[in-house]
Amino acid sequence: MKAIERLYEYLDYKKLKPTALEKEIGLSNGYISVQKKRNADMGEGALNKIIDYCRDINPLWLLTGEGNMLRADKGEKKKEGDIPVARPASSPMEGIPLIPVSAMAGVFAGEQTVLEYECERFVIPTFKGAEFLISVKGSSMYPKYNSGDIVACKRLPMSDIFFQWNKVYVLDTDQGPLIKRIKPGSDKEHVLIVSDNERYEPFELPLDRIHHVALVIGVIRLE
């Protein structure tokens, strides 16, 4: 059974029409039904949109058929007390900014307009060294992080970068930001970019294509 068939199973369970889902997530009219008729594979972009919108669907089940259709409540995956809670800041300069992906380059460049004025801010006592928060998109880091999870990050200097192998980092690259594990590459000029989701193949990235780096300190829950 392919992902498109499992999607139809989910839609039947939720009593949703494919056309309604297409409209909500920005897919072309008839895309889902055409893929079903062809028994074709859905593209990564379409799958990510579905996972982002259908927050209760289990990404692993949708992609591979393993596990249950609906994801377990996050309280079952981790004890509620294990996840640091972030409360909204009470003043403009308090707390840590939640950065939109579109503003990542500005954050890494140290643009104060992004860090100080344009973002929601949250106070997280647990993460003293965190400099910004960012929302995880897509399913490449599942099950470590779900799409929509918020991670706390600390910027690292590129002039003297030292990677802790197998740690999760946010990388500012030519193709945009990546949230991935870093492992040794084939030589000193490359690193291996690894996803936790086995459906995503590891790949090497030249160090000179990485413009900025931040270490992911942990995941938080918004109050």
XYZ file of C-alpha atoms in Angstrom:
223
model
C 0.000 0.000 0.000
C 1.332 3.415 -0.962
C 1.149 6.688 0.954
C -1.671 7.947 -1.284
C -3.826 4.959 -0.288
C -3.090 5.515 3.391
C -3.989 9.178 2.947
C -7.397 8.151 1.588
C -7.825 5.845 4.570
C -7.110 8.800 6.864
C -9.487 11.085 4.939
C -12.255 8.478 5.154
C -11.682 8.171 8.893
C -11.812 11.959 9.341
C -14.733 12.308 6.887
C -12.745 14.813 4.826
C -12.960 15.303 1.088
C -9.703 15.336 -0.905
C -10.724 18.607 -2.588
C -11.185 20.291 0.793
C -7.706 19.211 1.912
C -6.187 20.379 -1.383
C -7.704 23.815 -0.901
C -6.537 24.107 2.705
C -2.896 23.181 2.055
C -2.433 24.778 -1.361
C -2.324 21.727 -3.636
C -3.670 22.009 -7.168
C -7.318 21.044 -7.635
C -7.613 17.293 -8.237
C -3.996 16.498 -7.294
C -4.897 13.909 -4.651
C -7.535 12.112 -6.737
C -5.215 11.996 -9.768
C -2.420 10.470 -7.676
C -4.906 7.913 -6.356
C -6.080 6.909 -9.844
C -2.491 6.541 -11.007
C -1.453 4.811 -7.768
C 1.458 7.233 -7.929
C 3.927 8.420 -5.309
C 3.229 11.823 -3.808
C 6.052 14.344 -3.871
C 7.964 15.365 -0.742
C 6.469 18.856 -0.871
C 2.896 17.526 -0.889
C 3.644 15.066 1.922
C 5.154 17.797 4.083
C 2.102 20.011 3.553
C -0.194 17.150 4.547
C 1.827 16.367 7.686
C 1.988 20.053 8.645
C -1.782 20.491 8.282
C -3.017 17.123 9.585
C -1.398 17.406 12.989
C -2.904 14.165 14.308
C -1.655 11.934 11.479
C 1.321 9.718 12.300
C 4.046 10.655 9.756
C 5.714 7.245 10.059
C 2.410 5.501 9.275
C 1.699 7.784 6.322
C 5.170 7.315 4.836
C 5.811 3.636 5.592
C 2.624 2.052 6.937
C 4.288 1.300 10.280
C 2.554 2.094 13.556
C -0.893 3.573 14.097
C -2.723 5.964 11.790
C -2.948 8.659 14.464
C 0.112 9.857 16.311
C 0.271 9.295 20.032
C -0.415 12.291 22.223
C 2.842 14.098 22.913
C 2.208 13.538 26.592
C 2.536 9.796 25.917
C 5.754 10.178 23.971
C 7.380 12.260 26.695
C 6.223 12.989 30.180
C 4.711 16.463 30.298
C 7.174 17.517 32.963
C 10.124 16.485 30.781
C 9.392 19.174 28.175
C 10.386 22.711 29.231
C 7.485 25.151 29.119
C 7.890 28.557 27.490
C 5.651 31.396 28.645
C 5.024 34.530 26.546
C 7.341 37.425 27.381
C 5.768 40.326 29.280
C 8.028 43.024 27.818
C 9.498 43.649 24.319
C 13.102 42.845 25.290
C 12.369 39.871 27.553
C 12.830 36.236 26.590
C 13.890 34.447 23.404
C 12.501 35.296 19.934
C 10.527 32.725 17.916
C 12.005 33.194 14.443
C 10.134 32.505 11.187
C 12.140 30.434 8.716
C 12.093 33.356 6.270
C 14.063 35.462 8.762
C 16.760 32.901 9.559
C 19.473 34.563 7.479
C 18.903 37.844 9.293
C 19.125 36.158 12.678
C 22.431 34.508 11.867
C 23.739 37.819 10.530
C 22.820 39.433 13.845
C 20.213 41.848 12.499
C 18.719 43.389 15.629
C 15.490 44.368 13.867
C 14.711 40.666 13.547
C 15.794 39.679 17.035
C 14.273 42.602 18.916
C 11.130 43.776 17.198
C 9.628 41.445 14.619
C 9.085 38.205 16.557
C 7.078 36.753 19.404
C 9.261 36.211 22.453
C 9.102 33.530 25.143
C 10.748 33.025 28.519
C 12.344 29.586 29.055
C 14.216 29.325 32.376
C 15.610 25.877 31.477
C 17.553 27.018 28.404
C 19.837 29.792 29.630
C 22.068 29.767 26.556
C 19.356 29.721 23.884
C 19.357 32.706 21.508
C 16.362 31.956 19.317
C 13.518 29.495 18.737
C 12.473 27.989 15.416
C 9.621 25.744 14.309
C 10.463 22.359 12.776
C 8.998 21.832 9.298
C 8.472 18.533 7.514
C 9.084 14.950 8.614
C 12.815 14.470 7.997
C 13.695 14.518 11.723
C 10.774 12.322 12.857
C 10.529 10.725 15.426
C 13.017 13.001 17.258
C 11.058 16.086 16.224
C 7.563 16.340 14.787
C 6.597 18.976 12.257
C 5.487 21.979 14.303
C 7.746 21.287 17.285
C 9.635 24.316 18.609
C 13.385 23.948 19.182
C 15.714 26.246 21.105
C 19.013 27.121 19.410
C 22.364 28.721 20.201
C 24.458 30.335 17.477
C 28.050 29.158 17.015
C 30.958 31.127 15.522
C 31.933 29.975 12.031
C 35.479 31.247 12.503
C 36.281 28.393 14.889
C 33.516 25.860 14.312
C 33.679 22.584 16.234
C 30.958 20.036 15.514
C 29.893 17.540 18.168
C 29.265 14.539 15.937
C 25.712 13.198 15.855
C 24.295 16.334 17.516
C 21.413 18.210 15.863
C 22.210 21.602 14.333
C 20.469 24.327 12.376
C 22.509 25.087 9.259
C 22.174 28.178 7.079
C 23.037 26.904 3.571
C 22.754 27.980 -0.063
C 19.423 26.128 -0.230
C 18.033 27.581 2.992
C 17.989 26.400 6.625
C 18.365 22.721 7.515
C 17.729 21.035 10.866
C 19.868 17.885 10.739
C 22.352 15.688 12.541
C 25.988 16.230 11.628
C 28.469 13.383 11.222
C 32.004 13.223 9.799
C 32.272 13.527 6.028
C 34.599 11.706 3.665
C 37.270 14.363 4.212
C 37.938 17.508 6.252
C 36.162 19.687 3.691
C 32.780 17.948 4.043
C 30.283 16.902 6.700
C 27.605 14.227 6.446
C 24.041 15.547 6.782
C 21.782 12.938 8.401
C 18.011 12.839 8.981
C 16.424 10.766 11.752
C 13.716 9.635 9.311
C 15.260 6.716 7.402
C 13.318 7.636 4.256
C 15.661 10.601 3.811
C 19.076 9.608 2.479
C 22.188 11.105 4.123
C 24.246 13.413 1.931
C 27.566 15.209 2.113
C 27.731 18.990 2.226
C 30.886 21.049 1.622
C 31.791 23.167 4.634
C 32.064 26.243 2.434
C 28.341 25.900 1.604
C 27.470 26.334 5.282
C 27.238 30.040 6.073
C 26.065 29.944 9.695
C 25.484 27.282 12.358
C 23.405 26.960 15.525
C 23.301 24.083 18.000
C 19.844 22.744 18.867
C 19.716 22.770 22.666
C 16.331 21.108 23.034
C 12.617 21.105 22.291
C 10.144 23.289 24.198
C 6.403 23.555 24.680
C 4.656 26.911 24.349
C 2.398 27.865 27.244
